[in-house]
Structure formats: structure tokens, C-alpha cells
mmCIF file of C-alpha atoms and ligand atoms in Angstrom:
data_model
loop_
_atom_site.group_PDB
_atom_site.id
_atom_site.type_symbol
_atom_site.label_atom_id
_atom_site.label_comp_id
_atom_site.label_asym_id
_atom_site.label_seq_id
_atom_site.Cartn_x
_atom_site.Cartn_y
_atom_site.Cartn_z
ATOM 1 C CA MET V 182 -20.364 4.826 19.028
ATOM 2 C CA ARG V 183 -19.029 2.147 21.089
ATOM 3 C CA GLN V 184 -15.959 0.319 19.747
ATOM 4 C CA SER V 185 -13.900 -2.609 20.795
ATOM 5 C CA TYR V 186 -10.956 -4.697 19.461
ATOM 6 C CA THR V 187 -13.412 -7.434 18.772
ATOM 7 C CA TYR V 188 -11.448 -9.814 16.453
ATOM 8 C CA VAL V 189 -13.882 -11.725 14.141
ATOM 9 C CA ALA V 190 -11.992 -14.835 13.691
ATOM 10 C CA ASN V 191 -13.322 -15.525 10.179
ATOM 11 C CA LEU V 192 -11.887 -19.025 8.733
ATOM 12 C CA MET V 193 -15.092 -19.144 6.498
ATOM 13 C CA SER V 194 -15.336 -17.652 3.120
ATOM 14 C CA ASP V 195 -18.291 -15.382 3.580
ATOM 15 C CA PHE V 196 -16.437 -12.254 4.389
ATOM 16 C CA PRO V 197 -18.644 -9.835 3.198
ATOM 17 C CA THR V 198 -21.579 -11.249 5.653
ATOM 18 C CA ARG V 199 -18.983 -11.321 8.605
ATOM 19 C CA PHE V 200 -17.682 -7.913 7.860
ATOM 20 C CA ARG V 201 -21.562 -6.404 8.027
ATOM 21 C CA GLU V 202 -21.950 -8.004 11.334
ATOM 22 C CA ALA V 203 -18.698 -6.860 12.658
ATOM 23 C CA VAL V 204 -19.635 -3.152 11.488
ATOM 24 C CA GLY V 205 -23.134 -3.580 13.180
ATOM 25 C CA ALA V 206 -21.365 -4.850 16.351
ATOM 26 C CA GLY V 207 -18.975 -1.765 16.470
ATOM 27 C CA ALA V 208 -15.875 -3.803 15.998
ATOM 28 C CA ALA V 209 -12.732 -1.683 15.522
ATOM 29 C CA LEU V 210 -10.917 -4.071 13.773
ATOM 30 C CA VAL V 211 -11.828 -7.256 11.557
ATOM 31 C CA GLN V 212 -9.514 -10.122 10.736
ATOM 32 C CA ALA V 213 -10.013 -10.942 6.837
ATOM 33 C CA PRO V 214 -10.090 -14.590 6.259
ATOM 34 C CA GLY V 215 -7.027 -16.430 5.401
ATOM 35 C CA THR V 216 -4.807 -13.211 4.821
ATOM 36 C CA SER V 217 -3.090 -12.606 8.005
ATOM 37 C CA ASP V 218 0.607 -12.811 7.775
ATOM 38 C CA SER V 219 0.865 -16.283 9.017
ATOM 39 C CA VAL V 220 4.470 -17.682 9.457
ATOM 40 C CA HIS V 221 3.764 -20.246 6.815
ATOM 41 C CA ALA V 222 2.502 -17.456 4.069
ATOM 42 C CA PHE V 223 5.716 -15.618 4.995
ATOM 43 C CA ALA V 224 7.818 -18.776 4.669
ATOM 44 C CA ARG V 225 6.229 -19.919 1.393
ATOM 45 C CA SER V 226 6.667 -16.423 0.045
ATOM 46 C CA VAL V 227 10.243 -16.188 0.841
ATOM 47 C CA ALA V 228 10.971 -19.871 -0.382
ATOM 48 C CA ALA V 229 9.307 -18.694 -3.675
ATOM 49 C CA GLY V 230 11.360 -15.784 -4.252
ATOM 50 C CA LEU V 231 14.641 -17.334 -3.367
ATOM 51 C CA SER V 232 14.043 -20.164 -5.728
ATOM 52 C CA ASP V 233 13.834 -17.724 -8.471
ATOM 53 C CA GLU V 234 16.630 -16.191 -10.628
ATOM 54 C CA PRO V 235 17.411 -13.469 -9.951
ATOM 55 C CA LYS V 236 16.288 -13.642 -6.351
ATOM 56 C CA TRP V 237 13.446 -11.334 -4.926
ATOM 57 C CA LEU V 238 11.511 -11.075 -1.726
ATOM 58 C CA HIS V 239 8.052 -9.751 -1.728
ATOM 59 C CA TYR V 240 7.443 -6.160 -0.128
ATOM 60 C CA ARG V 241 4.419 -7.031 1.739
ATOM 61 C CA PHE V 242 6.542 -8.516 4.470
ATOM 62 C CA LEU V 243 8.490 -5.438 4.898
ATOM 63 C CA TYR V 244 5.580 -4.165 7.499
ATOM 64 C CA ASP V 245 5.731 -6.344 10.430
ATOM 65 C CA ALA V 246 5.394 -3.815 13.417
ATOM 66 C CA GLU V 247 8.801 -2.593 13.281
ATOM 67 C CA GLY V 248 8.641 -2.197 9.690
ATOM 68 C CA SER V 249 5.613 -0.101 9.942
ATOM 69 C CA ARG V 250 7.239 2.030 12.545
ATOM 70 C CA LEU V 251 10.379 2.275 10.459
ATOM 71 C CA PHE V 252 8.333 3.321 7.539
ATOM 72 C CA GLU V 253 6.833 6.114 9.385
ATOM 73 C CA GLU V 254 10.134 7.418 10.370
ATOM 74 C CA ILE V 255 11.289 7.197 6.785
ATOM 75 C CA THR V 256 8.218 9.689 5.973
ATOM 76 C CA ARG V 257 9.626 12.206 8.173
ATOM 77 C CA GLN V 258 13.158 12.225 6.858
ATOM 78 C CA PRO V 259 14.149 15.671 4.749
ATOM 79 C CA GLU V 260 15.010 13.674 1.629
ATOM 80 C CA TYR V 261 11.903 11.564 1.501
ATOM 81 C CA TYR V 262 9.528 14.142 -0.326
ATOM 82 C CA PRO V 263 6.440 11.948 -1.341
ATOM 83 C CA THR V 264 4.752 11.917 2.088
ATOM 84 C CA ARG V 265 5.379 15.630 2.620
ATOM 85 C CA THR V 266 4.152 16.541 -0.841
ATOM 86 C CA GLU V 267 1.044 14.473 -0.796
ATOM 87 C CA ALA V 268 0.141 15.796 2.511
ATOM 88 C CA LYS V 269 0.271 19.341 1.318
ATOM 89 C CA ILE V 270 -2.025 18.289 -1.773
ATOM 90 C CA LEU V 271 -4.352 16.801 0.777
ATOM 91 C CA ALA V 272 -4.365 19.819 3.020
ATOM 92 C CA LYS V 273 -5.079 22.177 0.209
ATOM 93 C CA HIS V 274 -7.706 19.906 -1.655
ATOM 94 C CA ALA V 275 -9.633 17.870 0.816
ATOM 95 C CA GLY V 276 -12.575 20.151 0.873
ATOM 96 C CA GLU V 277 -12.838 20.055 -3.057
ATOM 97 C CA ILE V 278 -12.514 16.161 -3.113
ATOM 98 C CA LYS V 279 -15.462 16.169 -0.505
ATOM 99 C CA ASP V 280 -17.356 18.658 -2.679
ATOM 100 C CA VAL V 281 -17.137 16.450 -5.939
ATOM 101 C CA THR V 282 -17.855 12.861 -4.187
ATOM 102 C CA GLY V 283 -20.280 14.280 -1.656
ATOM 103 C CA GLN V 284 -20.643 12.537 1.869
ATOM 104 C CA VAL V 285 -19.591 9.051 1.244
ATOM 105 C CA THR V 286 -17.558 6.300 3.091
ATOM 106 C CA LEU V 287 -13.911 6.424 3.272
ATOM 107 C CA VAL V 288 -12.147 3.264 2.213
ATOM 108 C CA GLU V 289 -8.415 3.110 2.428
ATOM 109 C CA LEU V 290 -5.921 0.342 0.994
ATOM 110 C CA GLY V 291 -2.667 0.240 2.599
ATOM 111 C CA SER V 292 -3.640 2.872 5.086
ATOM 112 C CA GLY V 293 -0.640 2.458 7.499
ATOM 113 C CA TYR V 294 -0.706 4.898 10.288
ATOM 114 C CA SER V 295 -3.454 6.908 8.379
ATOM 115 C CA VAL V 296 -1.687 10.221 9.178
ATOM 116 C CA LYS V 297 -2.264 11.966 6.090
ATOM 117 C CA THR V 298 -6.128 10.549 6.063
ATOM 118 C CA GLU V 299 -6.638 12.998 8.724
ATOM 119 C CA TYR V 300 -6.926 15.801 6.074
ATOM 120 C CA LEU V 301 -9.658 13.891 4.275
ATOM 121 C CA LEU V 302 -11.492 12.949 7.780
ATOM 122 C CA SER V 303 -11.384 16.489 8.681
ATOM 123 C CA ALA V 304 -13.247 17.538 5.665
ATOM 124 C CA TYR V 305 -15.555 14.673 5.517
ATOM 125 C CA SER V 306 -16.696 14.914 9.220
ATOM 126 C CA ARG V 307 -17.018 18.858 9.143
ATOM 127 C CA ASP V 308 -20.270 19.944 10.152
ATOM 128 C CA GLU V 309 -20.403 17.278 12.579
ATOM 129 C CA GLU V 310 -21.734 14.829 10.049
ATOM 130 C CA PRO V 311 -20.493 11.298 10.973
ATOM 131 C CA VAL V 312 -18.484 9.516 8.611
ATOM 132 C CA ARG V 313 -17.360 5.863 8.134
ATOM 133 C CA TYR V 314 -13.704 5.142 7.619
ATOM 134 C CA VAL V 315 -12.310 1.619 6.690
ATOM 135 C CA PRO V 316 -8.813 1.513 6.451
ATOM 136 C CA VAL V 317 -7.370 -1.789 4.996
ATOM 137 C CA ASP V 318 -3.790 -2.979 6.086
ATOM 138 C CA VAL V 319 -1.951 -6.172 6.590
ATOM 139 C CA SER V 320 0.092 -4.475 9.602
ATOM 140 C CA ASP V 321 -2.167 -5.034 12.871
ATOM 141 C CA SER V 322 0.121 -2.556 14.886
ATOM 142 C CA ALA V 323 -0.285 0.107 12.363
ATOM 143 C CA LEU V 324 -4.285 -0.194 12.099
ATOM 144 C CA ARG V 325 -4.155 -0.135 16.130
ATOM 145 C CA ALA V 326 -2.220 2.951 16.175
ATOM 146 C CA ALA V 327 -4.391 4.696 13.555
ATOM 147 C CA SER V 328 -7.572 3.702 15.458
ATOM 148 C CA ARG V 329 -6.306 5.175 18.610
ATOM 149 C CA SER V 330 -5.010 8.523 16.905
ATOM 150 C CA ILE V 331 -8.496 9.012 15.074
ATOM 151 C CA ALA V 332 -10.576 8.214 18.327
ATOM 152 C CA GLU V 333 -8.357 10.999 20.255
ATOM 153 C CA THR V 334 -9.036 13.538 17.320
ATOM 154 C CA PHE V 335 -12.363 12.854 15.928
ATOM 155 C CA SER V 336 -15.535 11.958 17.814
ATOM 156 C CA ASP V 337 -17.670 11.563 14.745
ATOM 157 C CA VAL V 338 -15.617 8.951 12.597
ATOM 158 C CA GLU V 339 -16.815 5.347 12.816
ATOM 159 C CA PHE V 340 -13.771 3.367 12.332
ATOM 160 C CA THR V 341 -13.971 -0.207 10.847
ATOM 161 C CA GLY V 342 -10.377 -1.442 10.078
ATOM 162 C CA ILE V 343 -9.617 -4.588 7.882
ATOM 163 C CA ASN V 344 -6.524 -6.362 8.896
ATOM 164 C CA GLY V 345 -5.756 -7.888 5.528
ATOM 165 C CA THR V 346 -4.463 -7.790 2.071
ATOM 166 C CA TYR V 347 -5.677 -5.446 -0.503
ATOM 167 C CA ARG V 348 -7.252 -8.167 -2.255
ATOM 168 C CA SER V 349 -8.910 -9.490 0.949
ATOM 169 C CA ALA V 350 -10.992 -6.055 1.112
ATOM 170 C CA PHE V 351 -12.642 -6.134 -2.576
ATOM 171 C CA PRO V 352 -15.506 -8.511 -1.875
ATOM 172 C CA VAL V 353 -16.846 -5.906 0.711
ATOM 173 C CA LEU V 354 -16.736 -2.820 -1.433
ATOM 174 C CA ARG V 355 -19.992 -3.105 -3.032
ATOM 175 C CA GLN V 356 -21.689 -2.969 0.655
ATOM 176 C CA LEU V 357 -19.745 0.157 1.443
ATOM 177 C CA SER V 358 -21.055 2.159 -1.493
ATOM 178 C CA PRO V 359 -21.202 5.155 -2.148
ATOM 179 C CA GLN V 360 -17.584 5.431 -1.212
ATOM 180 C CA VAL V 361 -14.326 6.936 -2.236
ATOM 181 C CA LEU V 362 -11.596 4.159 -2.308
ATOM 182 C CA ILE V 363 -8.383 5.861 -1.196
ATOM 183 C CA PHE V 364 -4.785 4.511 -2.239
ATOM 184 C CA LEU V 365 -2.324 6.912 -1.152
ATOM 185 C CA GLY V 366 1.724 7.139 -0.860
ATOM 186 C CA SER V 367 2.298 5.880 -4.406
ATOM 187 C CA SER V 368 1.834 2.357 -3.023
ATOM 188 C CA ILE V 369 0.468 1.326 -6.587
ATOM 189 C CA GLY V 370 4.174 1.733 -7.679
ATOM 190 C CA ASN V 371 5.048 -1.173 -5.507
ATOM 191 C CA PHE V 372 3.330 -3.403 -7.886
ATOM 192 C CA ASN V 373 5.202 -5.012 -11.068
ATOM 193 C CA ASP V 374 3.332 -4.752 -14.261
ATOM 194 C CA ALA V 375 1.296 -8.024 -14.024
ATOM 195 C CA GLU V 376 0.233 -7.117 -10.409
ATOM 196 C CA ALA V 377 -0.863 -3.515 -11.526
ATOM 197 C CA THR V 378 -2.971 -5.008 -14.324
ATOM 198 C CA SER V 379 -4.344 -7.452 -12.023
ATOM 199 C CA PHE V 380 -5.183 -4.762 -9.291
ATOM 200 C CA TRP V 381 -6.922 -2.309 -11.903
ATOM 201 C CA ARG V 382 -8.961 -5.269 -12.794
ATOM 202 C CA SER V 383 -9.837 -6.125 -9.356
ATOM 203 C CA VAL V 384 -10.644 -2.488 -8.480
ATOM 204 C CA ALA V 385 -12.975 -2.431 -11.637
ATOM 205 C CA ASP V 386 -14.846 -5.559 -10.859
ATOM 206 C CA HIS V 387 -15.690 -4.618 -7.391
ATOM 207 C CA LEU V 388 -16.272 -0.831 -7.249
ATOM 208 C CA PRO V 389 -19.667 -0.040 -8.447
ATOM 209 C CA ALA V 390 -20.370 2.850 -11.175
ATOM 210 C CA GLY V 391 -20.757 6.135 -9.555
ATOM 211 C CA ASN V 392 -17.933 5.368 -6.850
ATOM 212 C CA PHE V 393 -14.647 7.355 -6.571
ATOM 213 C CA PHE V 394 -11.037 6.511 -6.437
ATOM 214 C CA LEU V 395 -8.584 8.965 -4.867
ATOM 215 C CA LEU V 396 -5.070 7.590 -6.013
ATOM 216 C CA GLY V 397 -1.846 9.040 -5.102
ATOM 217 C CA VAL V 398 1.179 8.620 -7.607
ATOM 218 C CA ASP V 399 4.802 9.740 -7.531
ATOM 219 C CA LEU V 400 6.011 11.200 -10.803
ATOM 220 C CA VAL V 401 9.005 10.583 -12.804
ATOM 221 C CA LYS V 402 11.756 13.453 -11.734
ATOM 222 C CA ASP V 403 15.281 14.184 -11.482
ATOM 223 C CA VAL V 404 17.434 10.703 -10.630
ATOM 224 C CA ASP V 405 19.266 12.684 -7.818
ATOM 225 C CA VAL V 406 16.252 13.460 -6.124
ATOM 226 C CA LEU V 407 14.854 9.957 -6.344
ATOM 227 C CA GLU V 408 17.943 8.246 -5.317
ATOM 228 C CA ALA V 409 18.205 10.472 -2.238
ATOM 229 C CA ALA V 410 14.713 9.827 -1.050
ATOM 230 C CA TYR V 411 15.495 6.062 -0.993
ATOM 231 C CA ASN V 412 19.111 6.565 0.513
ATOM 232 C CA ASP V 413 18.419 8.861 3.440
ATOM 233 C CA ALA V 414 21.221 9.988 5.257
ATOM 234 C CA ALA V 415 20.345 9.041 8.529
ATOM 235 C CA GLY V 416 20.011 5.411 7.326
ATOM 236 C CA VAL V 417 16.464 4.926 8.396
ATOM 237 C CA THR V 418 15.541 3.206 4.767
ATOM 238 C CA ALA V 419 18.586 1.110 5.024
ATOM 239 C CA ARG V 420 17.285 -0.038 8.820
ATOM 240 C CA PHE V 421 13.879 -0.757 7.180
ATOM 241 C CA THR V 422 15.501 -3.078 4.533
ATOM 242 C CA LYS V 423 17.613 -4.749 6.950
ATOM 243 C CA ASN V 424 14.688 -5.319 9.249
ATOM 244 C CA TYR V 425 13.207 -7.535 6.345
ATOM 245 C CA PHE V 426 15.963 -9.969 7.197
ATOM 246 C CA ALA V 427 15.858 -9.421 11.142
ATOM 247 C CA ARG V 428 12.063 -10.703 10.412
ATOM 248 C CA ILE V 429 13.331 -13.777 8.644
ATOM 249 C CA ASN V 430 15.462 -14.564 11.450
ATOM 250 C CA GLY V 431 13.045 -13.944 14.103
ATOM 251 C CA GLU V 432 9.889 -15.697 12.469
ATOM 252 C CA LEU V 433 11.510 -18.208 10.194
ATOM 253 C CA GLY V 434 14.443 -19.525 12.283
ATOM 254 C CA ALA V 435 17.267 -18.388 9.856
ATOM 255 C CA ALA V 436 20.513 -17.235 11.481
ATOM 256 C CA LEU V 437 21.622 -14.371 8.837
ATOM 257 C CA ASP V 438 24.462 -12.252 9.973
ATOM 258 C CA LEU V 439 22.830 -8.814 9.149
ATOM 259 C CA SER V 440 26.036 -7.036 9.350
ATOM 260 C CA GLN V 441 26.840 -8.450 6.032
ATOM 261 C CA ILE V 442 23.636 -7.363 4.367
ATOM 262 C CA GLU V 443 23.519 -3.750 2.917
ATOM 263 C CA HIS V 444 20.678 -1.858 1.598
ATOM 264 C CA SER V 445 21.079 -0.364 -1.916
ATOM 265 C CA ALA V 446 18.318 1.743 -4.027
ATOM 266 C CA THR V 447 18.837 2.665 -7.476
ATOM 267 C CA TRP V 448 16.919 4.215 -10.288
ATOM 268 C CA ASN V 449 16.384 1.689 -13.461
ATOM 269 C CA PRO V 450 15.778 4.656 -16.383
ATOM 270 C CA VAL V 451 14.321 1.911 -18.617
ATOM 271 C CA LEU V 452 11.547 0.736 -16.289
ATOM 272 C CA GLU V 453 11.284 3.988 -14.902
ATOM 273 C CA ARG V 454 11.324 2.756 -11.136
ATOM 274 C CA MET V 455 13.371 2.723 -8.024
ATOM 275 C CA GLU V 456 14.643 -0.528 -7.111
ATOM 276 C CA ILE V 457 15.550 -1.422 -3.674
ATOM 277 C CA TYR V 458 17.878 -4.389 -2.961
ATOM 278 C CA ALA V 459 19.863 -6.229 -0.301
ATOM 279 C CA ARG V 460 23.120 -6.730 -1.249
ATOM 280 C CA PHE V 461 25.266 -9.488 0.440
ATOM 281 C CA HIS V 462 28.796 -8.972 1.349
ATOM 282 C CA ALA V 463 29.504 -12.584 2.263
ATOM 283 C CA ASP V 464 28.245 -16.220 1.153
ATOM 284 C CA GLN V 465 25.206 -17.216 3.451
ATOM 285 C CA GLN V 466 22.623 -19.663 3.853
ATOM 286 C CA LEU V 467 19.075 -18.819 4.404
ATOM 287 C CA TYR V 468 17.245 -21.615 6.563
ATOM 288 C CA VAL V 469 13.535 -21.474 6.222
ATOM 289 C CA GLU V 470 12.646 -23.669 9.328
ATOM 290 C CA PRO V 471 8.869 -23.991 8.686
ATOM 291 C CA LEU V 472 9.373 -25.763 5.335
ATOM 292 C CA ASP V 473 12.865 -27.146 6.308
ATOM 293 C CA GLN V 474 14.562 -25.507 3.381
ATOM 294 C CA THR V 475 17.892 -23.873 2.774
ATOM 295 C CA PHE V 476 18.744 -21.290 0.230
ATOM 296 C CA ASP V 477 22.394 -20.435 -0.677
ATOM 297 C CA ILE V 478 23.158 -16.704 -1.271
ATOM 298 C CA SER V 479 26.466 -15.940 -2.914
ATOM 299 C CA ALA V 480 28.822 -12.813 -1.722
ATOM 300 C CA GLY V 481 27.972 -10.122 -4.222
ATOM 301 C CA GLU V 482 24.431 -11.302 -4.743
ATOM 302 C CA ARG V 483 21.475 -8.471 -4.873
ATOM 303 C CA ILE V 484 17.845 -9.677 -3.816
ATOM 304 C CA LEU V 485 15.261 -7.318 -5.041
ATOM 305 C CA ILE V 486 13.118 -6.462 -2.153
ATOM 306 C CA GLU V 487 10.915 -3.419 -3.258
ATOM 307 C CA VAL V 488 10.186 -1.430 -6.435
ATOM 308 C CA SER V 489 8.565 2.026 -6.622
ATOM 309 C CA ARG V 490 7.608 2.839 -10.064
ATOM 310 C CA LYS V 491 7.215 6.373 -10.933
ATOM 311 C CA TYR V 492 4.695 8.051 -13.319
ATOM 312 C CA ARG V 493 3.815 9.828 -16.203
ATOM 313 C CA LEU V 494 0.090 11.008 -16.359
ATOM 314 C CA PRO V 495 -0.617 10.433 -19.914
ATOM 315 C CA LYS V 496 0.607 6.766 -19.787
ATOM 316 C CA LEU V 497 -1.464 6.203 -16.480
ATOM 317 C CA GLN V 498 -4.327 7.832 -17.886
ATOM 318 C CA ARG V 499 -4.563 5.303 -20.784
ATOM 319 C CA GLU V 500 -4.479 2.493 -18.085
ATOM 320 C CA PHE V 501 -7.183 3.635 -15.855
ATOM 321 C CA THR V 502 -9.492 4.596 -18.836
ATOM 322 C CA ALA V 503 -9.051 1.164 -20.248
ATOM 323 C CA PHE V 504 -10.589 -0.240 -16.866
ATOM 324 C CA GLY V 505 -13.472 2.082 -16.918
ATOM 325 C CA PHE V 506 -12.265 5.047 -14.867
ATOM 326 C CA ASP V 507 -12.982 8.717 -15.803
ATOM 327 C CA LEU V 508 -10.792 11.395 -14.380
ATOM 328 C CA ARG V 509 -12.464 14.078 -12.348
ATOM 329 C CA ARG V 510 -9.852 15.948 -10.899
ATOM 330 C CA VAL V 511 -5.994 15.890 -10.625
ATOM 331 C CA PHE V 512 -4.116 17.868 -8.268
ATOM 332 C CA THR V 513 -0.267 18.356 -8.212
ATOM 333 C CA ASP V 514 2.272 20.328 -6.311
ATOM 334 C CA GLU V 515 4.195 23.473 -7.574
ATOM 335 C CA LYS V 516 7.226 21.271 -8.697
ATOM 336 C CA LYS V 517 5.142 18.574 -10.212
ATOM 337 C CA TRP V 518 6.614 15.910 -8.446
ATOM 338 C CA TYR V 519 3.504 14.337 -7.302
ATOM 339 C CA ALA V 520 0.011 13.912 -8.342
ATOM 340 C CA LEU V 521 -3.240 13.253 -6.588
ATOM 341 C CA LEU V 522 -6.183 11.926 -9.102
ATOM 342 C CA LEU V 523 -9.526 11.612 -8.364
ATOM 343 C CA LEU V 524 -11.371 9.038 -10.540
ATOM 344 C CA GLU V 525 -14.878 7.842 -10.963
ATOM 345 C CA ARG V 526 -15.578 4.485 -11.849
ATOM 346 C CA ILE V 527 -18.186 4.662 -14.878
ATOM 347 C CA ASP V 528 -20.845 2.128 -16.192
ATOM 348 C CA ASP V 529 -18.922 0.130 -18.682
ATOM 349 C CA THR V 530 -20.695 -3.011 -18.374
ATOM 350 C CA LEU V 531 -20.637 -3.682 -22.129
ATOM 351 C CA LEU V 532 -16.800 -2.774 -22.075
ATOM 352 C CA ARG V 533 -15.604 -5.519 -19.522
ATOM 353 C CA ALA V 534 -14.547 -8.233 -21.903
ATOM 354 C CA SER V 535 -12.181 -5.873 -23.269
ATOM 355 C CA TYR V 536 -10.220 -5.115 -20.255
ATOM 356 C CA PRO V 537 -6.454 -5.640 -20.581
ATOM 357 C CA SER V 538 -5.322 -9.046 -19.042
ATOM 358 C CA PRO V 539 -2.076 -9.447 -17.250
ATOM 359 C CA THR V 540 0.819 -10.650 -19.340
ATOM 360 C CA ARG V 541 2.038 -13.191 -16.963
HETATM 361 C C1 SAM P 788 4.334 2.505 1.552
HETATM 362 S S1 SAM P 788 3.365 2.167 2.915
HETATM 363 C C2 SAM P 788 2.001 3.324 2.856
HETATM 364 C C3 SAM P 788 1.145 4.011 3.840
HETATM 365 C C4 SAM P 788 0.510 5.231 4.039
HETATM 366 N N1 SAM P 788 -0.688 4.849 2.879
HETATM 367 C C5 SAM P 788 0.878 6.314 3.294
HETATM 368 O O1 SAM P 788 0.650 6.692 2.397
HETATM 369 O O2 SAM P 788 2.216 6.717 4.142
HETATM 370 C C6 SAM P 788 2.274 0.786 2.494
HETATM 371 C C7 SAM P 788 1.216 0.245 3.490
HETATM 372 O O3 SAM P 788 0.514 -0.704 3.035
HETATM 373 C C8 SAM P 788 0.670 -1.944 3.414
HETATM 374 N N2 SAM P 788 0.732 -2.910 2.728
HETATM 375 C C9 SAM P 788 1.544 -3.402 1.822
HETATM 376 N N3 SAM P 788 1.300 -4.402 1.357
HETATM 377 C C10 SAM P 788 -0.108 -4.713 1.426
HETATM 378 C C11 SAM P 788 -0.832 -5.752 0.904
HETATM 379 N N4 SAM P 788 -0.666 -6.520 -0.071
HETATM 380 N N5 SAM P 788 -2.164 -5.567 1.331
HETATM 381 C C12 SAM P 788 -2.661 -4.689 2.523
HETATM 382 N N6 SAM P 788 -1.791 -3.744 2.793
HETATM 383 C C13 SAM P 788 -0.406 -3.829 2.346
HETATM 384 C C14 SAM P 788 1.746 -1.865 4.447
HETATM 385 O O4 SAM P 788 1.510 -2.366 5.756
HETATM 386 C C15 SAM P 788 1.720 -0.355 4.728
HETATM 387 O O5 SAM P 788 1.283 0.040 5.796
#
């Protein structure tokens, strides 16, 4: 299949139609409408988080080209067990996952460089059956790298990436049915409670009955293992955190002294999540040029830039069951550190009105 880096510059709202046309034209990458990480979207997000008390920044903007590259480097650190563990589970069970779902389209949210997905692509393209793969990511550079690497390895994968947010992809899910929607890396753990509820509701609203959802989740475990994973000895995660502020300097016209900003990642036992902060060692002013606004940050202040919630399966099961998903398989590793869940969307038309609502 001929593929080109055709950007479908779509500023209109009819993305499903545009997407169908892009697939028909063999586009390798489609820009979702209004969701690219424009400087203004970044500026507004930074201003919202810094106007709040305590201050926060949205984790989505960690992933510019350098952030995506650094995340890949994090996944290779000896302390960072989630990627290795999930990869082993996928290597062992990709064939069984395909046996359950049958030959379907693979759609992946937050696909990054799609490294682990290659286990699934191998299983789904076995016997030379072509498989459509639709990765979705805000990082244009990660999608391009994935497209190149998959084209080199697989001749029978039809790749159409969506450069946009998770949310931007939901309206096209119906036309990609039958499918397995893939969400790896425990990225669901980056949501706060309200975002998680809203995410489940969106997936339930857009994924037709009979379609599958393959979800990777990191489980609650020993605090030392968790804290080591997010404070690797080589300092790659610290560079990932600092890169957020380098991006703010580069794109928003700030002039922060990065040497006075320190990465800190700690376990919150009450909320059962890792919390990643940037701690400021000196008073600094953060100027957001596109909005002409300045924010004061005090010495000693911590800004929350990412959370990574860890899961207990019974509680998670109550959550997805409430949104109309059935558990078809659960795969874990020997230490029970990580789980890969294969869910099936059931027909619950009559129950929709009773889905939980976000609390804020
Ligand atoms: C933690 S990485 C996981 C990458 C890969 N799935 C893995 O398991 O290694 C999260 C990925 O999701 C992307 N991402 C973060 N927030 C996003 C959003 N709101 N919409 C779409 N992609 C997002 C990032 O660019 C990044 O590639």
C-alpha cells in the first residue's frame, strides 16, 4: 500500500469523514482538528495550572519531540520495570489475544513509538493477513518514528496515525469497528479521578458492542520499587521533568533558570499514586508571552506535573463493569506487578443512563 505523509489539515468539525477520506487516500498521518499542541493551547494550559493552588502543569505537554525521546530512554532504565514487564506479557500472550478478538483493526491511544505494539502486530499479521493499525498520539515525532519502524518490519500493516488527543480519536472509533482499542503503559494512571471517569464514559459511548479494549495497568506494589522506578539512578526521569520547563522557555518565551528546578517523585499512600513534582530552589518568575501573564513561583514550592496511579484489580473491575465492559482475559507477570486486561464492550443500551458521572 502506498503511503505518504499527507497532512489532512482539517479545521472543520467533520473529522470522521475526513479521516475516512485520508484512509482511502493512503495517508500515513492525519492531523485531528483543533487538537494539535499549538502554542496557545500550551500557554492556556500552563496559565490554568499556575493560577491554581497548589500549582500543577498538565502531563500531556511533557511529550514534545525531546520529551518523547526521553520517555523512550526512561523505558530502558533498569529501575523502570513497567515497560519490560508489559512487553513480556505481550510477547507471551499476543497470539491468545488475537484468538479471542479475531482479525480486527488495532487502534492505539497514546502509542508513542509503538515498540511493544509490534508483538501484537506480529500476531495480527501472521499468515500474511493485512492488518490496519491506527495509533493516536499528540507527539508527531513519535508517530513518524513508529511509522518508519513499522514499515521496515511489516509489509502487511496498513498504518494511519492520528496526530491528536485521545478525545479527538473517539469520533472515528465507530468506523474502525471491529477493533481492539489498545491503551498500554498504564497511561490510564495519568488521569485524576474526574478525568478517569470521563475517559471511561467516552470509551463506553464510542466503542460499539462486541469491540474489545486492551488495557495495561501497573499494580500497587512495594514503595521502594515504585519510587526507584521514577527516580532512576541515571537521572533520565529528572531530565524528562526538566524538559517541561525547557519547553516552556522555548515555546512560551519564559526565562526560567533550569538549574534551580529539581525533579522529585514520591508515593502517595492515601491516593495510591506516584506523584511527580518539580521543586523550585529559588524564587522565579514564569512569563507566558502569548498571554502576557507572569506567575510567581516561590523557593521551596512544588509543582505537580504528573501522577501515575497504581491499581488493585477488584476496584478497577468495579469501575469498568459500571461502564459496560466484560473482562475476557487477564494476564499478569510472575510477581503480579503488572496486568494486561482484555475487555469486551457489551450491549448495555438500557444501562447507559446509570453510568457514573465525574465528581468535578
Ligand atoms: C507514558 S507514554 C506511553 C507510550 C507507550 N504507549 C508505551 O506504553 O510505552 C504516553 C504517550 O501518550 C501520549 N499522550 C499523552 N497524553 C496524551 C493525550 N491526551 N492524547 C494523546 N496522546 C497523549 C504521549 O505523547 C506519549 O507518547
